[in-house]
């Protein structure tokens, strides 16, 4: 088959995949690592657990290919399926969202620029404080932090993934930013 | 298709799909599923509409002529005359609609205010329709009977009123 699959959009792949399952691995390849990090950040699941969750996610994607709403971005749709699968996994294993930041400077810079704080260096104490604050957030805020700050999703995409109104997304993001500003204020970092 | 794109997870997913003979859901199945998601909303709106028709019936057919016998305050008069259970029911149905609508495919996109507005308009429109239909076609006891029972209970004992109610009841 002389088709350049790399140039195809996700939406095109979906329509081809309905008739030919051989297009499914391309979709899997595009999203596997993104979803892997998304799940690992959200949970303390082992590598095997994450692979099992991902397998379920892609099987659900395949089963529901015809249900894909073309008004949505495919990435929002697949993240929504993953999010729901994670909720199932939390219920099954009696776990909960354990937002964890790896030691990635980029993540901290993103967080800081979101609250209009620009710093050249981020010290360890600051990282500890931010990590602590984020871990203490209720689950509904953690989800927003993950999607907005780490997955770089727009407000509309977050609304589509979490199935909540866009106004709620914006309210929650502002609350998280306020919490972060307060923490930084206390530590005399934010002025 | 470029074979390089295939990976371990991809292959294991394909293997499982083939082994378990999994297929994408048909359009028919998905459409039925979508309709089923709307069923609770529809049922709640219909029950809410009946509750509203009952309230309307209670309001229109309230014994206004005996208002002062029942209570001098119009507010307390209405509270005593209009069946409160329907009012409470209506509020419960409105809250249930928010929940039911949120489960539909695009329900999450709308704010609670918009959903409430939609529900109130739907309930009032359908409820008024039921009320008009009910009074034109035949007297439906679902709406009429509880209201009448209530009037009989709250009206003060008065031979004239009793006769009047009796006469009204005997009307076709």
Coordinates of C-alpha atoms in Angstrom, one line a residue:
Chain A
X1 CA 0.0 0.0 0.0
X2 CA 1.8 3.1 -1.2
X3 CA 0.3 5.6 1.3
X4 CA 2.4 8.0 3.3
X5 CA 0.8 7.4 6.6
X6 CA 3.0 9.9 8.4
X7 CA 1.4 12.8 6.5
X8 CA -2.1 11.6 7.3
X9 CA -4.1 13.5 9.9
X10 CA -5.4 11.5 12.9
X11 CA -8.9 12.1 11.6
X12 CA -8.0 10.6 8.2
X13 CA -6.4 7.6 9.9
X14 CA -9.6 7.0 11.9
X15 CA -11.7 6.9 8.8
X16 CA -9.2 4.5 7.1
X17 CA -8.9 2.4 10.3
X18 CA -12.7 1.6 10.3
X19 CA -12.1 -0.5 7.1
X20 CA -8.6 -1.6 7.6
X21 CA -7.2 -2.5 11.0
X22 CA -3.7 -2.2 9.7
X23 CA -3.9 1.6 10.3
X24 CA -4.5 1.1 14.0
X25 CA -0.8 0.5 14.8
X26 CA 0.0 3.9 13.3
X27 CA -2.5 5.6 15.7
X28 CA -1.0 3.6 18.5
X29 CA 2.5 4.6 17.5
X30 CA 1.6 8.3 17.5
X31 CA 0.0 8.3 21.0
X32 CA 1.7 5.5 22.9
X33 CA 4.5 7.5 24.5
X34 CA 2.4 10.6 25.2
X35 CA -0.3 8.5 26.9
X36 CA 2.3 6.4 28.7
X37 CA 3.8 9.6 30.4
X38 CA 0.3 10.9 31.0
X39 CA -0.7 7.7 32.9
X40 CA 2.6 7.4 34.7
X41 CA 2.3 11.0 35.9
X42 CA -1.3 10.4 37.1
X43 CA -0.6 7.1 39.0
X44 CA 1.9 4.9 40.7
X45 CA 1.1 2.2 38.2
X46 CA 3.9 -0.2 37.2
X47 CA 5.1 -0.4 33.6
X48 CA 3.0 -3.6 33.1
X49 CA -0.1 -1.9 34.5
X50 CA 0.3 1.0 32.2
X51 CA 0.7 -1.3 29.2
X52 CA -2.5 -3.1 30.2
X53 CA -4.3 0.2 30.6
X54 CA -3.0 1.4 27.2
X55 CA -4.1 -1.9 25.6
X56 CA -7.6 -1.3 26.9
X57 CA -7.5 2.3 25.7
X58 CA -6.6 1.3 22.1
X59 CA -9.1 -1.5 22.0
X60 CA -11.8 1.0 23.1
X61 CA -10.6 3.4 20.5
X62 CA -11.0 0.7 17.9
X63 CA -14.4 -0.4 19.1
X64 CA -15.7 3.2 19.1
X65 CA -14.1 4.4 15.9
X66 CA -17.5 5.1 14.3
X67 CA -18.5 7.1 17.4
X68 CA -15.6 9.6 16.9
X69 CA -17.1 13.0 16.8
X70 CA -15.4 14.9 14.0
X71 CA -16.1 18.2 15.8
X72 CA -13.6 17.1 18.4
X73 CA -9.8 16.8 18.0
X74 CA -8.8 13.2 17.9
X75 CA -6.2 13.8 20.6
X76 CA -9.0 15.1 22.9
X77 CA -11.0 12.0 22.2
X78 CA -8.2 9.6 22.9
X79 CA -7.2 11.5 26.1
X80 CA -10.8 11.3 27.2
X81 CA -10.9 7.5 26.7
X82 CA -7.6 7.3 28.6
X83 CA -8.9 9.5 31.4
X84 CA -12.0 7.3 31.8
X85 CA -9.9 4.2 31.7
X86 CA -7.7 5.6 34.5
X87 CA -10.8 6.3 36.6
X88 CA -11.8 2.6 36.1
X89 CA -8.2 1.6 37.1
X90 CA -8.4 3.8 40.3
X91 CA -11.7 2.1 41.2
X92 CA -10.4 -1.3 40.6
X93 CA -7.1 -0.9 42.5
X94 CA -8.4 1.6 45.1
X95 CA -5.8 4.1 44.0
X96 CA -6.1 7.8 43.3
X97 CA -4.5 10.4 41.2
X98 CA -0.9 10.9 42.5
X99 CA 0.3 13.8 40.5
X100 CA 4.1 13.6 40.3
X101 CA 6.5 15.9 38.6
X102 CA 9.7 14.5 37.3
X103 CA 12.8 16.7 37.6
X104 CA 12.1 18.4 34.3
X105 CA 13.1 22.1 34.3
X106 CA 10.7 22.7 31.4
X107 CA 7.7 21.7 33.5
X108 CA 8.6 24.2 36.2
X109 CA 9.3 26.9 33.7
X110 CA 5.9 26.3 32.1
X111 CA 4.3 26.5 35.5
X112 CA 6.0 29.8 36.3
X113 CA 5.2 31.4 33.0
X114 CA 1.6 30.5 33.6
X115 CA 1.6 32.5 36.7
X116 CA 3.6 35.3 35.1
X117 CA 6.8 34.6 37.0
X118 CA 10.0 34.5 35.0
X119 CA 13.1 33.1 36.7
X120 CA 16.4 32.1 35.4
X121 CA 17.0 29.4 38.0
X122 CA 14.6 27.3 40.0
X123 CA 16.1 26.1 43.3
X124 CA 15.4 22.8 45.0
X125 CA 13.4 24.3 47.8
X126 CA 11.0 25.9 45.3
X127 CA 10.6 22.6 43.5
X128 CA 9.8 20.8 46.8
X129 CA 7.2 23.5 47.7
X130 CA 5.5 23.3 44.3
X131 CA 5.5 19.5 44.3
X132 CA 4.0 19.5 47.8
X133 CA 1.3 22.0 46.7
X134 CA 0.4 20.0 43.6
X135 CA 0.2 16.7 45.5
X136 CA -2.1 18.3 48.0
X137 CA -4.5 19.5 45.4
X138 CA -7.9 17.7 45.1
X139 CA -8.1 15.3 42.2
X140 CA -10.2 17.6 40.1
X141 CA -7.5 20.2 40.1
X142 CA -4.7 17.7 39.6
X143 CA -6.4 16.7 36.3
X144 CA -6.4 20.2 35.1
X145 CA -2.8 20.8 36.1
X146 CA -1.7 17.7 34.2
X147 CA -3.6 18.6 31.0
X148 CA -2.9 22.3 31.0
X149 CA 0.7 22.6 32.2
X150 CA 2.2 19.2 31.2
X151 CA 0.2 18.1 28.2
X152 CA -0.1 21.7 26.9
X153 CA -3.8 21.4 26.2
X154 CA -6.1 24.3 25.4
X155 CA -9.1 25.2 27.6
X156 CA -11.4 23.8 25.0
X157 CA -9.4 20.5 24.7
X158 CA -9.4 20.1 28.5
X159 CA -13.2 20.7 28.5
X160 CA -13.6 18.0 25.9
X161 CA -11.3 15.5 27.7
X162 CA -12.8 15.9 31.1
X163 CA -16.4 16.5 29.8
X164 CA -16.9 19.6 31.8
X165 CA -18.0 23.1 30.6
X166 CA -15.2 25.4 29.5
X167 CA -16.1 27.9 32.2
X168 CA -15.4 25.3 34.9
X169 CA -12.0 24.7 33.3
X170 CA -11.1 28.3 33.4
X171 CA -12.3 28.7 37.0
X172 CA -10.3 25.6 38.1
X173 CA -7.1 26.8 36.3
X174 CA -7.4 30.2 38.0
X175 CA -7.8 28.6 41.4
X176 CA -4.7 26.4 40.9
X177 CA -2.7 29.5 39.8
X178 CA -3.9 31.4 42.9
X179 CA -2.8 28.5 45.1
X180 CA 0.6 28.4 43.5
X181 CA 1.0 32.2 43.8
X182 CA 0.1 31.9 47.5
X183 CA 2.7 29.3 48.1
X184 CA 5.4 31.3 46.3
X185 CA 4.3 34.4 48.1
X186 CA 4.7 32.7 51.4
X187 CA 8.2 31.8 50.4
X188 CA 8.8 35.4 49.2
X189 CA 9.5 34.1 45.7
X190 CA 6.6 35.7 44.0
X191 CA 6.1 39.5 44.1
Chain B
X1 CA 1.8 1.0 5.0
X2 CA 5.2 1.6 6.5
X3 CA 6.0 -1.5 8.5
X4 CA 8.4 0.4 10.7
X5 CA 5.4 2.1 12.4
X6 CA 4.3 -1.1 13.9
X7 CA 5.4 -1.6 17.5
X8 CA 5.0 -4.1 20.3
X9 CA 1.9 -2.5 21.8
X10 CA 0.4 -2.2 18.3
X11 CA 1.0 -5.8 17.6
X12 CA -0.4 -7.0 20.9
X13 CA -3.5 -4.9 20.4
X14 CA -4.0 -6.3 16.9
X15 CA -3.5 -9.8 18.2
X16 CA -6.1 -9.3 20.9
X17 CA -8.6 -7.8 18.5
X18 CA -8.2 -10.7 16.1
X19 CA -8.2 -13.3 18.9
X20 CA -11.4 -11.9 20.6
X21 CA -12.9 -11.1 17.2
X22 CA -13.5 -7.5 18.2
X23 CA -15.1 -5.2 15.6
X24 CA -15.9 -1.5 15.6
X25 CA -19.5 -0.9 16.9
X26 CA -22.0 -0.4 14.1
X27 CA -23.7 2.9 13.4
X28 CA -27.0 1.3 14.4
X29 CA -25.7 0.2 17.8
X30 CA -24.1 3.7 18.4
X31 CA -27.3 5.5 17.4
X32 CA -29.4 3.3 19.7
X33 CA -26.9 4.0 22.5
X34 CA -27.2 7.8 21.9
X35 CA -31.0 7.6 21.9
X36 CA -30.9 5.6 25.2
X37 CA -28.7 8.3 26.8
X38 CA -31.5 10.8 26.0
X39 CA -34.3 8.6 27.4
X40 CA -33.8 9.6 31.1
X41 CA -33.8 13.3 30.2
X42 CA -37.0 12.8 28.1
X43 CA -38.7 10.9 30.9
X44 CA -37.8 13.4 33.6
X45 CA -38.9 16.3 31.4
X46 CA -42.3 14.6 30.8
X47 CA -42.8 13.9 34.5
X48 CA -41.8 17.5 35.2
X49 CA -44.3 18.7 32.6
X50 CA -47.1 16.7 34.3
X51 CA -46.1 18.3 37.6
X52 CA -46.2 21.7 36.0
X53 CA -49.6 20.9 34.5
X54 CA -50.8 19.9 38.0
X55 CA -49.5 23.2 39.4
X56 CA -51.2 25.1 36.6
X57 CA -54.4 23.3 37.3
X58 CA -54.1 24.0 41.0
X59 CA -53.5 27.7 40.3
X60 CA -56.3 28.2 37.7
X61 CA -58.9 26.1 39.5
X62 CA -58.0 27.4 43.0
X63 CA -61.2 28.4 44.9
X64 CA -60.5 32.1 44.4
X65 CA -64.0 32.9 45.4
X66 CA -63.3 31.5 48.9
X67 CA -59.9 33.0 49.2
X68 CA -60.7 35.1 52.2
X69 CA -62.3 32.1 53.9
X70 CA -59.1 30.2 53.5
X71 CA -56.5 32.9 54.3
X72 CA -56.4 36.7 53.9
X73 CA -52.8 36.5 52.6
X74 CA -52.6 35.6 48.9
X75 CA -49.2 34.0 49.4
X76 CA -50.4 31.7 52.2
X77 CA -53.6 31.0 50.2
X78 CA -51.5 29.8 47.2
X79 CA -49.3 27.7 49.4
X80 CA -52.3 26.0 50.9
X81 CA -54.2 25.6 47.7
X82 CA -51.4 24.6 45.2
X83 CA -50.2 21.1 45.9
X84 CA -46.7 21.6 47.4
X85 CA -45.7 18.1 46.5
X86 CA -45.8 19.0 42.8
X87 CA -43.7 22.1 43.5
X88 CA -41.1 20.0 45.3
X89 CA -41.3 17.3 42.6
X90 CA -40.7 19.9 40.0
X91 CA -37.5 21.1 41.7
X92 CA -36.3 17.5 42.0
X93 CA -37.0 16.9 38.3
X94 CA -35.1 20.0 37.4
X95 CA -32.0 18.8 39.4
X96 CA -32.3 15.3 37.8
X97 CA -32.3 16.8 34.4
X98 CA -28.9 18.4 35.0
X99 CA -27.6 15.0 35.9
X100 CA -29.3 13.2 33.0
X101 CA -28.3 15.8 30.4
X102 CA -24.7 15.7 31.5
X103 CA -24.6 12.0 30.5
X104 CA -25.5 12.8 26.9
X105 CA -22.8 13.2 24.3
X106 CA -22.5 16.9 24.2
X107 CA -24.3 17.7 27.5
X108 CA -21.1 18.6 29.3
X109 CA -20.6 21.6 27.0
X110 CA -23.5 23.5 28.6
X111 CA -23.4 25.3 31.9
X112 CA -25.9 24.4 34.6
X113 CA -27.7 27.7 33.9
X114 CA -28.2 26.9 30.3
X115 CA -29.4 23.4 31.1
X116 CA -31.8 24.7 33.7
X117 CA -33.1 27.3 31.3
X118 CA -33.7 24.7 28.6
X119 CA -35.4 22.4 31.1
X120 CA -37.6 25.1 32.5
X121 CA -38.7 26.2 29.0
X122 CA -39.3 22.6 28.0
X123 CA -41.3 21.8 31.1
X124 CA -43.4 24.9 30.9
X125 CA -44.1 24.4 27.2
X126 CA -45.0 20.7 27.4
X127 CA -46.8 21.2 30.8
X128 CA -49.0 24.0 29.4
X129 CA -49.7 21.8 26.4
X130 CA -50.8 18.9 28.7
X131 CA -52.9 21.3 30.8
X132 CA -54.7 22.7 27.7
X133 CA -55.2 19.3 26.2
X134 CA -56.4 18.0 29.5
X135 CA -59.0 20.7 29.9
X136 CA -60.2 20.5 26.3
X137 CA -60.3 16.8 25.6
X138 CA -61.4 15.4 29.0
X139 CA -60.8 15.9 32.6
X140 CA -57.8 13.8 33.4
X141 CA -57.9 12.6 37.0
X142 CA -54.1 12.4 37.2
X143 CA -54.1 16.2 37.3
X144 CA -57.5 17.1 38.6
X145 CA -58.1 14.6 41.4
X146 CA -55.2 15.5 43.8
X147 CA -56.0 19.2 43.4
X148 CA -59.7 18.7 44.3
X149 CA -58.9 16.5 47.2
X150 CA -56.7 19.2 48.5
X151 CA -59.4 21.9 48.1
X152 CA -61.9 19.8 50.0
X153 CA -59.4 19.3 52.8
X154 CA -58.5 22.9 53.3
X155 CA -61.8 24.6 52.6
X156 CA -63.5 25.6 55.9
X157 CA -66.8 23.7 56.6
X158 CA -69.5 25.8 55.1
X159 CA -72.8 24.4 53.8
X160 CA -72.8 26.8 50.8
X161 CA -69.3 25.9 49.8
X162 CA -70.0 22.2 50.1
X163 CA -73.1 22.6 47.8
X164 CA -71.1 24.6 45.3
X165 CA -68.2 22.1 45.2
X166 CA -70.7 19.3 44.9
X167 CA -72.3 21.1 42.0
X168 CA -69.0 21.8 40.3
X169 CA -68.0 18.1 40.6
X170 CA -71.2 17.0 39.0
X171 CA -70.4 19.1 35.9
X172 CA -69.5 17.1 32.8

